[in-house]
Coordinates of C-alpha atoms and ligand atoms in Angstrom, one line a residue:
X1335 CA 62.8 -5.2 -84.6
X1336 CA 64.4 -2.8 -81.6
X1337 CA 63.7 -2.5 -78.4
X1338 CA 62.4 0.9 -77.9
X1339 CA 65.4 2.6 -76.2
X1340 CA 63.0 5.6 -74.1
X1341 CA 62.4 4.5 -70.2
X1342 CA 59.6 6.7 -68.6
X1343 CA 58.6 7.6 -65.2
X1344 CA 55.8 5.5 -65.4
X1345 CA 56.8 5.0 -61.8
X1346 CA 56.0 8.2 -60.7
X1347 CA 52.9 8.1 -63.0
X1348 CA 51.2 5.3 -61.1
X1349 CA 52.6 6.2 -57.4
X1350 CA 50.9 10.2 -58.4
X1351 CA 47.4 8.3 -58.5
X1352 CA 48.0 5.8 -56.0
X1353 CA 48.3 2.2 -58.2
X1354 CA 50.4 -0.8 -57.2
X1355 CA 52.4 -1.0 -60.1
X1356 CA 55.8 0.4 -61.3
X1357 CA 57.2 1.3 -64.8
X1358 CA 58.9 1.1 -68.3
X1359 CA 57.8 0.4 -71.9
X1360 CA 59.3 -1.4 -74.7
X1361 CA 57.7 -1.7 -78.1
X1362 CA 58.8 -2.5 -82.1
X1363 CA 60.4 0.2 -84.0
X1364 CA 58.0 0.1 -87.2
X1365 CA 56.1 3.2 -89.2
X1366 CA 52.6 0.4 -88.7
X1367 CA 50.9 2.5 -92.0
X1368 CA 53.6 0.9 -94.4
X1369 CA 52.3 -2.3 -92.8
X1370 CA 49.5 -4.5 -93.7
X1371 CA 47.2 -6.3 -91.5
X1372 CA 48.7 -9.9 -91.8
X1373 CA 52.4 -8.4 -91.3
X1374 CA 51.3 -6.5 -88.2
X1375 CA 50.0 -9.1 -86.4
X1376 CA 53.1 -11.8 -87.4
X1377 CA 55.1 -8.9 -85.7
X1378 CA 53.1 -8.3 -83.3
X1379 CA 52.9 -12.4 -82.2
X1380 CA 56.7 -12.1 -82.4
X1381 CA 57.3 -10.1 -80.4
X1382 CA 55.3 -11.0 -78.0
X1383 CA 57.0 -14.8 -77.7
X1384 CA 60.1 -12.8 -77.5
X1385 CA 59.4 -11.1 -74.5
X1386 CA 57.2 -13.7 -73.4
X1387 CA 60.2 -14.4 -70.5
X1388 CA 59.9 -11.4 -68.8
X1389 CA 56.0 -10.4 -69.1
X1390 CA 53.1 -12.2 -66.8
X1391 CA 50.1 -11.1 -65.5
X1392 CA 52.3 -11.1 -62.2
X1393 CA 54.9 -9.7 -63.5
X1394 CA 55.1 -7.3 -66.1
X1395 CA 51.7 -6.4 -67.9
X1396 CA 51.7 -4.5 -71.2
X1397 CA 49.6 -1.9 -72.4
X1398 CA 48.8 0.2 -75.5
X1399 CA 50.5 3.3 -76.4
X1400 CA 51.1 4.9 -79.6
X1401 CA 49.9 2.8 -83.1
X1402 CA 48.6 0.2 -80.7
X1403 CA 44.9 -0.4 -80.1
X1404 CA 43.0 -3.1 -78.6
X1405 CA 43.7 -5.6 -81.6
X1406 CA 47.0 -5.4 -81.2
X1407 CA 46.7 -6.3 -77.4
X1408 CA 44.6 -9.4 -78.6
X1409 CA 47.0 -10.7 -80.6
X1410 CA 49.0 -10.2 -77.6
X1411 CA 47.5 -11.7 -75.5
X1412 CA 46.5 -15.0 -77.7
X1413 CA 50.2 -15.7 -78.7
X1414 CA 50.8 -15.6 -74.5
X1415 CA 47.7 -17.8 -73.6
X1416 CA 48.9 -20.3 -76.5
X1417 CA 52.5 -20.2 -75.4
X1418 CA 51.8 -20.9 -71.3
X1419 CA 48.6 -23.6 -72.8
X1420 CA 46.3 -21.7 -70.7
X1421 CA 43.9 -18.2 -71.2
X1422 CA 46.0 -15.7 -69.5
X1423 CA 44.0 -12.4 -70.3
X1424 CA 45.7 -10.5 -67.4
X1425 CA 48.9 -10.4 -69.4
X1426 CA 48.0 -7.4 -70.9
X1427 CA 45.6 -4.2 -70.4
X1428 CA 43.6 -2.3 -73.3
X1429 CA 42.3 -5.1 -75.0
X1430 CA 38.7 -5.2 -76.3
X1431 CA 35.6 -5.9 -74.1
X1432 CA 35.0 -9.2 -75.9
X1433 CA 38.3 -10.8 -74.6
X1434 CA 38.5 -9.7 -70.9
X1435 CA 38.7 -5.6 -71.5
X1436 CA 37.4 -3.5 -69.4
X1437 CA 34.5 -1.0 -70.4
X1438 CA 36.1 2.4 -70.9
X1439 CA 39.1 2.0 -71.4
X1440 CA 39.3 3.4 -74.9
X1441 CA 38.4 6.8 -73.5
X1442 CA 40.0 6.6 -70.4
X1443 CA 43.4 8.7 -71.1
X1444 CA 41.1 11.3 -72.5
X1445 CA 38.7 11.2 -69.9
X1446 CA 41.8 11.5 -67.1
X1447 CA 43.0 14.7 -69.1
X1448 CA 39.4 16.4 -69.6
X1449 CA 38.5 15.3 -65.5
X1450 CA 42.1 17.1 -64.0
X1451 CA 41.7 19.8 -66.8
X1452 CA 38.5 20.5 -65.8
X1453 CA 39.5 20.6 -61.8
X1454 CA 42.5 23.1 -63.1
X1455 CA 39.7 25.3 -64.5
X1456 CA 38.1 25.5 -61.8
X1457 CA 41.3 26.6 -59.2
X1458 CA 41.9 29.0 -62.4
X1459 CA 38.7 30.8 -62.2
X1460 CA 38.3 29.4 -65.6
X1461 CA 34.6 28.9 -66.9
X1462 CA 34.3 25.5 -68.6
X1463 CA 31.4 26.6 -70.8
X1464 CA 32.6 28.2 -73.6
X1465 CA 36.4 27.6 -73.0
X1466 CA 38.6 27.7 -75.8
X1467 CA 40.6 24.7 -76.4
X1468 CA 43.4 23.5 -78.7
X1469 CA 44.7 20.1 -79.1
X1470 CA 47.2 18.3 -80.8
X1471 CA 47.0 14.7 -81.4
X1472 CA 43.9 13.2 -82.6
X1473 CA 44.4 9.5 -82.0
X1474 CA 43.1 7.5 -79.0
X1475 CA 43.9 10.7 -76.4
X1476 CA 43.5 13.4 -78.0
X1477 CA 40.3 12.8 -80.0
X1478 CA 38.5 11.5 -76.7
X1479 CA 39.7 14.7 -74.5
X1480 CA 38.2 17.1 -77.3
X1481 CA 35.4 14.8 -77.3
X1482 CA 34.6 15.2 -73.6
X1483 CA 35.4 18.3 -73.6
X1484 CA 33.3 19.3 -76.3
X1485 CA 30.7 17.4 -74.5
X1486 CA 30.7 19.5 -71.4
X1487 CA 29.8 22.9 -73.4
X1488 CA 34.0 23.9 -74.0
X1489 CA 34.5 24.8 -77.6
X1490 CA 37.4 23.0 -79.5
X1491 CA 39.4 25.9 -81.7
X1492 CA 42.0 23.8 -83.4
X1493 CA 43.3 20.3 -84.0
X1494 CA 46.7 19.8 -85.4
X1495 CA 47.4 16.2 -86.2
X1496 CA 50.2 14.3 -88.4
X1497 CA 48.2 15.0 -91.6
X1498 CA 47.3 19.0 -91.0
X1499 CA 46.5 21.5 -88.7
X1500 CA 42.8 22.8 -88.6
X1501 CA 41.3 26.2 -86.9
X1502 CA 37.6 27.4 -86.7
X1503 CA 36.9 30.5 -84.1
X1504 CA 33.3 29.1 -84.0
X1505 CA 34.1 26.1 -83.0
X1506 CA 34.8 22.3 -84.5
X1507 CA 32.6 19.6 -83.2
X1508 CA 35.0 16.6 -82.5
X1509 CA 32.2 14.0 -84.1
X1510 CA 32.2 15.6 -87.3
X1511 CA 35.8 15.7 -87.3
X1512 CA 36.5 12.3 -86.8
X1513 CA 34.2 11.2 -89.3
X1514 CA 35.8 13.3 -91.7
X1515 CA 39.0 11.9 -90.8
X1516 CA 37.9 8.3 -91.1
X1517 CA 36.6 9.2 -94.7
X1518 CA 39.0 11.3 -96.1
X1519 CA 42.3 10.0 -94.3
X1520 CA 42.8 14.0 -93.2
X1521 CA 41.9 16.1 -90.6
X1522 CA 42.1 19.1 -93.3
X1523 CA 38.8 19.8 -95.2
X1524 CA 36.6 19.9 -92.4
X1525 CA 33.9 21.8 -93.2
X1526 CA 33.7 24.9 -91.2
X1527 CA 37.2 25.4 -90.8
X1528 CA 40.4 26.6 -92.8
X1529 CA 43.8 25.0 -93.0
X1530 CA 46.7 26.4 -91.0
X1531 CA 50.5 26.2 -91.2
X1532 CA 51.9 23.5 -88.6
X1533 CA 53.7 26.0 -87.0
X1534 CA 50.8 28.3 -86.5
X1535 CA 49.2 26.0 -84.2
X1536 CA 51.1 27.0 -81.0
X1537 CA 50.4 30.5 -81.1
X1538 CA 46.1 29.7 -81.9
X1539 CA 44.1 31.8 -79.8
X1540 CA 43.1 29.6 -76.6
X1541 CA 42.5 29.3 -72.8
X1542 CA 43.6 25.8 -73.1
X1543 CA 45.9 24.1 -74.9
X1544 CA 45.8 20.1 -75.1
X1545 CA 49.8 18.2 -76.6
X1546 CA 48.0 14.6 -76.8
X1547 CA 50.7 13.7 -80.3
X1548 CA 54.2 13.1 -79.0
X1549 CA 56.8 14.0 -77.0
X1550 CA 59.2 17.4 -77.4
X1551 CA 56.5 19.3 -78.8
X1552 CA 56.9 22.3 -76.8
X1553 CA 59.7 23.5 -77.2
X1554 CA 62.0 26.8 -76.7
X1555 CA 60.7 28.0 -80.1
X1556 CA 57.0 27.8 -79.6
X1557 CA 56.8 27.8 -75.5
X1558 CA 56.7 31.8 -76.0
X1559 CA 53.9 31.4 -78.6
X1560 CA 51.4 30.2 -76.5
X1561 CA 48.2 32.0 -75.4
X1562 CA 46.6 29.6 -73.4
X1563 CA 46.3 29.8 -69.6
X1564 CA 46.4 26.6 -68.7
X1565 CA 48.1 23.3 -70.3
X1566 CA 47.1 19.8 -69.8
X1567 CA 49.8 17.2 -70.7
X1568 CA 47.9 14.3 -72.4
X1569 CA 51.0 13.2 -74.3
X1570 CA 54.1 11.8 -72.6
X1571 CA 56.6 14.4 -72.0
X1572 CA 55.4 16.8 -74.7
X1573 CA 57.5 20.0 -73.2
X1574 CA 60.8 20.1 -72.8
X1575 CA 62.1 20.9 -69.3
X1576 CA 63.6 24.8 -70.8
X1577 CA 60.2 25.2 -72.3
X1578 CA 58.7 24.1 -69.2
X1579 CA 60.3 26.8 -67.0
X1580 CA 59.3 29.3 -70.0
X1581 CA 55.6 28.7 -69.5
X1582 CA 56.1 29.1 -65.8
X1583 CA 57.3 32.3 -66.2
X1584 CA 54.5 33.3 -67.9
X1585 CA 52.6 32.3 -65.7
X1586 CA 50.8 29.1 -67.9
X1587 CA 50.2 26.3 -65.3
X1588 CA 50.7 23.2 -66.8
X1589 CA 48.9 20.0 -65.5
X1590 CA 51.9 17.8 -66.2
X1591 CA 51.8 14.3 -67.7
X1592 CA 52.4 11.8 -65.3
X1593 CA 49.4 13.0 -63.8
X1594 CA 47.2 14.1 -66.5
X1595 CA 47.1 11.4 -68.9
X1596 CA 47.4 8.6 -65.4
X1597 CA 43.7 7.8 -66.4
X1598 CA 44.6 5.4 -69.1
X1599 CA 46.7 3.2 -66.8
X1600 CA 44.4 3.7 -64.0
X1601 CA 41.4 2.1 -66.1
X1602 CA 44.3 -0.4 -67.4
X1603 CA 44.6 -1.7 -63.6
X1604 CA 40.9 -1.6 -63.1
X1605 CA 41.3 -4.1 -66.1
X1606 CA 43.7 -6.1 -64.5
X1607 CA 42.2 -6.3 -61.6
X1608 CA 38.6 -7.2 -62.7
X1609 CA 40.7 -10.1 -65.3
X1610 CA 41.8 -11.5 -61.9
X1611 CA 38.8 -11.9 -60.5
X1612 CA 36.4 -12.8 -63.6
X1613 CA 33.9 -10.1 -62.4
X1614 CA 33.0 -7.0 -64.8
X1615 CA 32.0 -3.7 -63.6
X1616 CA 29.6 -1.5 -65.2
X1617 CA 30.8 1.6 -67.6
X1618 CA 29.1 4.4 -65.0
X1619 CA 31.5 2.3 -62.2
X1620 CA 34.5 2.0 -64.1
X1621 CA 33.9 6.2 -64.5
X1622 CA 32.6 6.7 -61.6
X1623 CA 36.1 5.5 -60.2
X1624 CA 38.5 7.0 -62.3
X1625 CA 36.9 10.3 -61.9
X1626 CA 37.5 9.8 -58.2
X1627 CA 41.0 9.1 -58.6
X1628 CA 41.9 12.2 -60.6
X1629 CA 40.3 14.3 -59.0
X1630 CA 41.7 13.1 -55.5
X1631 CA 45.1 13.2 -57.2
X1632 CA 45.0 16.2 -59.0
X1633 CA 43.4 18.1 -55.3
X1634 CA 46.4 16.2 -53.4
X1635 CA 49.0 17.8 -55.9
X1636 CA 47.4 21.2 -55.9
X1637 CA 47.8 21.2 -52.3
X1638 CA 51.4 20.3 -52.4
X1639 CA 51.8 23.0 -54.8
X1640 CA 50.1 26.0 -52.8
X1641 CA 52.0 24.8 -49.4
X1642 CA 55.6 24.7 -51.2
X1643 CA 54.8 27.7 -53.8
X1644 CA 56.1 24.8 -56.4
X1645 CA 54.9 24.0 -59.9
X1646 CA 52.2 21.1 -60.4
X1647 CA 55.5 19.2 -62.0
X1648 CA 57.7 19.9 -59.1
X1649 CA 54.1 18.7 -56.5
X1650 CA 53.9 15.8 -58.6
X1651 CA 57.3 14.5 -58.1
X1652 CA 56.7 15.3 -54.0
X1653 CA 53.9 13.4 -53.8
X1654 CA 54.8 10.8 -56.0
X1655 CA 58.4 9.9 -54.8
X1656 CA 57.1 10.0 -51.2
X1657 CA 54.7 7.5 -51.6
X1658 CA 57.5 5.7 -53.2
X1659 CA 59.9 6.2 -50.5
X1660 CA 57.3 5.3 -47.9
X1661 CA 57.0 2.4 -49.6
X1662 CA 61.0 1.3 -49.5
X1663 CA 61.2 2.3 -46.0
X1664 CA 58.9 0.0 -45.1
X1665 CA 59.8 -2.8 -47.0
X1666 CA 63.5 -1.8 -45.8
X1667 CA 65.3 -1.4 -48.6
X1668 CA 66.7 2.5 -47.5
X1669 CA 68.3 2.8 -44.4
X1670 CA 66.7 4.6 -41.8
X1671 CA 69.0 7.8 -41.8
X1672 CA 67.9 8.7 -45.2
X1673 CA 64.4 7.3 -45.0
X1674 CA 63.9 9.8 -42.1
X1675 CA 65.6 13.0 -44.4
X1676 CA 62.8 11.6 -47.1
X1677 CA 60.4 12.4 -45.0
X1678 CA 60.7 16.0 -45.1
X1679 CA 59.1 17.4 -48.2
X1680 CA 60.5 21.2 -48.2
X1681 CA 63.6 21.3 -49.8
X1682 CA 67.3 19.8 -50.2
X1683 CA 66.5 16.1 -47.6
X1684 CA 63.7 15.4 -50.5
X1685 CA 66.0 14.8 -53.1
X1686 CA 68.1 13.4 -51.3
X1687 CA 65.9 10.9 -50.2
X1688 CA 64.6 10.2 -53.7
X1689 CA 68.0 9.8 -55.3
X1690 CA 69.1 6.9 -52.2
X1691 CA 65.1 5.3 -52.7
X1692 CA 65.8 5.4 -56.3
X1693 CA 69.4 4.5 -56.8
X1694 CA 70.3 3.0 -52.9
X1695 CA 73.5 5.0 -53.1
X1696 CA 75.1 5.8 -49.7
X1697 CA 75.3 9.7 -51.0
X1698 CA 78.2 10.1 -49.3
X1699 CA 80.2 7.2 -50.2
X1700 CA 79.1 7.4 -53.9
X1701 CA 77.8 10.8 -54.7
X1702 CA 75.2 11.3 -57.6
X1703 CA 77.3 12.5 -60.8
X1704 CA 77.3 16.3 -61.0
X1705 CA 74.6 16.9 -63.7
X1706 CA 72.2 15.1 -61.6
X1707 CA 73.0 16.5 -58.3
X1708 CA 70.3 19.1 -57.3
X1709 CA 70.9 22.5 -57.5
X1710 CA 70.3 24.8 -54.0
X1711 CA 66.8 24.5 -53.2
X1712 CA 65.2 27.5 -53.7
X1713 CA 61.5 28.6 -52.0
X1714 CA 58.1 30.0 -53.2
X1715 CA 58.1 31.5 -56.4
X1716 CA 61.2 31.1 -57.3
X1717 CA 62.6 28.5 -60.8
X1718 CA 62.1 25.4 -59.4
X1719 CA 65.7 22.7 -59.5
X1720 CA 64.9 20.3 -62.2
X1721 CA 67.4 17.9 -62.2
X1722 CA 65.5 15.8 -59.9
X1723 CA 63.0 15.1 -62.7
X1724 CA 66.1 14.5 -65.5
X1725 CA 67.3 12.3 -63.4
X1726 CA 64.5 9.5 -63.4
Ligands
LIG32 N1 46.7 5.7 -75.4 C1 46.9 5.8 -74.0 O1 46.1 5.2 -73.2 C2 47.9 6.7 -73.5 C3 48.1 6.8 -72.1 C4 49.1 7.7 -71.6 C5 49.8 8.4 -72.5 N2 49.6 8.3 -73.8 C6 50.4 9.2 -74.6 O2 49.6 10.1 -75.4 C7 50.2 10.4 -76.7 C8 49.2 10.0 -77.8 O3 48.9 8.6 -77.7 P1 47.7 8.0 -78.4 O4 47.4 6.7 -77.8 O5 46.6 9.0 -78.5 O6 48.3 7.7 -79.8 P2 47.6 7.6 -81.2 O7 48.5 6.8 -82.1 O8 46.2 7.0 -81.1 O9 47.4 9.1 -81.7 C9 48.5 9.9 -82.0 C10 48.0 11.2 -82.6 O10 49.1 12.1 -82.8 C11 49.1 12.6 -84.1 N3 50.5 12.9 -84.5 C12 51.5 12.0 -84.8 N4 52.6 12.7 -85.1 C13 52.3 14.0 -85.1 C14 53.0 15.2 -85.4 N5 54.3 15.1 -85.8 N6 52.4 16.3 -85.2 C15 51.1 16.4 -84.9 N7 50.3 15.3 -84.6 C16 50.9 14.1 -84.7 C17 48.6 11.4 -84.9 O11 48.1 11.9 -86.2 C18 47.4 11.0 -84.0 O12 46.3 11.8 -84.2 C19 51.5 9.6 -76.7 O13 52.5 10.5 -76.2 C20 51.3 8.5 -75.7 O14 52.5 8.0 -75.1 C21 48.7 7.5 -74.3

């Protein structure tokens, strides 16, 4: 068992949409398919004693990511009720309706990514009917993006997952294809559409292309590939920051992840929330609300991005790290000198801020080390500093 060594802005992810929580992840190093059923859950109960310490539904509260589903999070949250001798079901978020879960939560990552891919379109000029779409991942986001997507007249071109890659000009529908999957243990041999080379996948004709697998998958290799106009992150941290400024140049916006695939954890504290007070909202409210949220969040960012002629990353980060300052300056924890330079959102006094918020470093005392001190701000349309973003 080994602590999963990767710390994400989760942080940023859940200031971008407004929750009150912060960030990390953890998890157990395993390939789960060599894994049966019994072993999985022994692990899983395991693990979850061991960390038992520093998780609480006040405290820290886990959710599921990748190879974890709402079984796992039972078993989770069982071995924690049994351990404190009481039911605890707001230890943990994603788990199923029948043990304190919240209603649509299974599609709510995929939901979040079709909702502020959708409002992306639209600032585009991008018709949704009809839209070509590519996506790569077909687990618990990707399949429920295409799905919704599908749903609302796009047409899904391509699905690349661990076992193939699969293309159809006409179209795939996402139902049959997860059927097929479920029968046949491969997305390839889907009726109604030929095989393609992994590789192939990045350069697929498309007006939208959906990373919902893992991370690094754009890279400096394949960022010049791409067709698509428009990117929507449903993965965490699926470009890599070169790749990133690639697609930029060519003029692909990218809806980055933090904000994109923040409908999962928003539904996850809607969970929490409704586990605190024993009182369970309907599906249509649960979706009602999370629509709301993206959208708002997705509009807030877009307007950070046309005022500072920044990317949707670089607007993310703004807004998020604000809210975050805010926060610290009035809880007190940054002194006032550099609470007031975080206030400024148009250049150099930003990241600034953010680095004494994030770090409380008297910058000139103890400057940042070089690689993560910020570059000279540059100004509308110009390559954006990224080693603000590195650096969290
Ligand atoms: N599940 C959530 O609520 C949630 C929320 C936020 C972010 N995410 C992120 O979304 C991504 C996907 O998570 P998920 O929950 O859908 O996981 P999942 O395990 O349900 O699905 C992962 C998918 O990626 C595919 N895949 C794995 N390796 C691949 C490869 N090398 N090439 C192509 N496809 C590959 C798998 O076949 C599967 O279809 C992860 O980056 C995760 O961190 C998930």
């Amino acid at each position: 068992m080994t602590e999963v060594t990767s710390v994400r802005p989760s942080s940023i992810k859940n200031a971008a949409v407004n929750l009150p929580y912060g960030g990390g992840k953890g998890g157990i190093r395993i390939d789960p398919r060599k894994y049966s059923q019994g072993e999985l859950e022994r692990v899983t109960r395991r693990y979850t004693t061991e960390i038992g310490l520093i998780i609480g539904p006040e405290k820290d509260i886990p959710a599921p990511d990748v190879n974890t589903g709402p079984q796992t999070m039972a078993w989770m949250m069982d071995t924690y009720s049994m351990n404190v001798g009481r039911t605890a079901t707001g230890v943990v978020t994603g788990k199923p309706v029948s043990l304190g879960g919240s209603l649509g939560r299974a599609d709510a990552t995929g939901r979040g990514v079709f909702v502020t891919g959708a409002e992306a379109m639209k600032k585009l000029g991008m018709p949704l009917e009809g839209a070509r779409i590519a996506v790569q991942g077909f687990g618990n986001v990707g399949e429920a993006a295409a799905r919704i997507f599908h749903q609302h007249g796009a047409k899904i071109v391509a699905i690349q997952d661990v076992t193939g890659t699969i293309h159809s000009a006409a179209g795939i529908d996402p139902g049959k294809a997860l059927a097929h999957l479920r029968q046949t243990g491969k997305i390839t041999g889907l009726e109604g559409s030929e095989e393609m080379q992994k590789d192939d996948f990045w350069s697929v004709d498309c007006d939208v292309l959906i990373p919902a697998a893992l991370e690094k998958q754009i890279t400096l290799q394949n960022a010049d590939k791409i067709r698509a106009r428009l990117v929507v992150e449903g993965a965490n941290g699926p470009t890599i920051p070169a790749a990133d400024d690639l697609l930029a140049q060519k003029g692909v916006t990218v809806v980055p992840d933090v904000l994109a695939n923040a409908g999962g954890v928003s539904v996850s504290y809607f969970e929490w929330v409704q586990d605190f007070s024993s009182f369970f909202w309907t599906e249509d409210e649960i979706n009602e609300r999370l629509d709301r949220i993206m959208r708002e969040a997705f509009q807030s960012l877009w307007d950070v991005k046309e005022q500072h002629g920044v990317t949707l990353r670089t607007a993310v980060y703004i807004v998020a790290c604000t809210r975050v300052l805010e926060a610290r300056a009035c809880a007190g924890c940054i002194r006032k000198s550099t609470r007031e330079k975080g206030r400024f959102l148009d250049g150099a006094a930003l990241f600034v801020g953010c680095w004494g918020a994030f770090r409380t470093f008297d910058r000139k005392r103890h400057p940042p080390p070089l690689f993560a001190r910020p570059s000279p701000i540059k100004v509308k349309g110009q390559r954006q500093n990224r080693s603000f973003c590195q650096m969290l």
